[in-house]
XYZ file of C-alpha atoms in Angstrom:
95
model
C 0.000 0.000 0.000
C 1.111 3.513 -0.839
C 0.512 6.056 1.923
C -0.497 9.557 1.091
C -2.474 12.428 2.525
C -4.988 14.780 1.003
C -5.633 18.270 2.349
C -8.923 19.969 1.571
C -9.407 23.518 2.829
C -12.953 24.758 3.383
C -13.965 28.370 3.873
C -17.561 29.296 4.609
C -18.680 26.056 3.042
C -20.491 23.103 4.551
C -18.517 19.911 4.011
C -21.485 18.405 2.122
C -21.090 21.190 -0.465
C -17.402 20.504 -1.024
C -17.041 18.907 -4.446
C -13.472 17.898 -3.612
C -14.408 16.114 -0.392
C -17.581 14.444 -1.632
C -15.862 13.182 -4.783
C -12.926 11.704 -2.883
C -15.206 10.039 -0.348
C -17.407 8.626 -3.121
C -14.313 7.141 -4.810
C -12.511 6.063 -1.650
C -13.061 2.342 -2.175
C -11.706 2.583 -5.721
C -8.668 4.473 -4.427
C -8.033 1.778 -1.829
C -8.502 -1.008 -4.393
C -5.808 0.664 -6.507
C -3.398 0.244 -3.593
C -3.571 3.654 -1.965
C -4.446 4.347 1.653
C -5.215 8.060 1.901
C -5.644 10.073 5.049
C -7.912 13.028 4.310
C -7.271 16.207 6.254
C -10.137 18.686 6.131
C -9.111 22.128 7.338
C -12.201 24.167 8.163
C -10.958 27.726 7.813
C -14.210 29.195 9.149
C -15.044 27.456 12.454
C -18.699 27.394 13.372
C -19.792 27.401 9.741
C -20.036 23.631 9.363
C -20.017 20.738 11.797
C -17.137 18.280 11.629
C -17.614 15.230 9.445
C -17.411 11.900 11.231
C -15.529 9.534 8.915
C -12.751 7.036 9.659
C -10.491 8.400 6.888
C -10.989 12.096 7.722
C -9.001 14.168 10.188
C -10.948 17.364 10.905
C -9.043 20.526 11.826
C -10.277 24.052 12.516
C -8.464 27.328 11.929
C -9.352 31.009 11.941
C -8.913 31.975 8.263
C -5.233 31.061 8.284
C -3.262 31.619 5.074
C -3.166 28.680 2.686
C 0.657 28.274 2.683
C 0.647 27.924 6.480
C -2.082 25.290 6.295
C -0.353 23.346 3.520
C 3.020 23.437 5.296
C 1.472 22.292 8.595
C -0.280 19.331 6.977
C 2.831 18.466 4.940
C 4.857 18.395 8.149
C 2.347 16.029 9.784
C 1.902 13.855 6.711
C 5.567 13.330 5.904
C 6.538 12.820 9.554
C 4.020 9.944 9.623
C 5.755 8.335 6.651
C 3.523 9.394 3.773
C 5.098 9.595 0.339
C 2.737 12.087 -1.261
C 0.517 15.041 -0.352
C -2.349 16.105 -2.592
C -3.623 19.655 -2.113
C -7.201 20.698 -2.836
C -8.191 24.298 -2.229
C -11.963 24.192 -1.893
C -12.244 27.462 0.008
C -13.566 29.558 -2.879
C -16.211 29.032 -5.544
């Protein structure tokens, strides 16, 4: 299995309205069948706007409209320190 992380940043968007998140979750079994085991980090950049999603592959994090480079670098640090080989970035904080 190939370990990788995905970061999806939300801003003033309910997680159910995130095309990035819903698509990845819908295809998660196919991704796993292909030999990948993703950990999905969802960074909610507008706390209080959406409840956290309860899913075994999702790590929910809240921030107060933090800049995207800081978010990406923080998740990269976590992901690579846990042995992941790849980080996929999805900016779903604007329409």
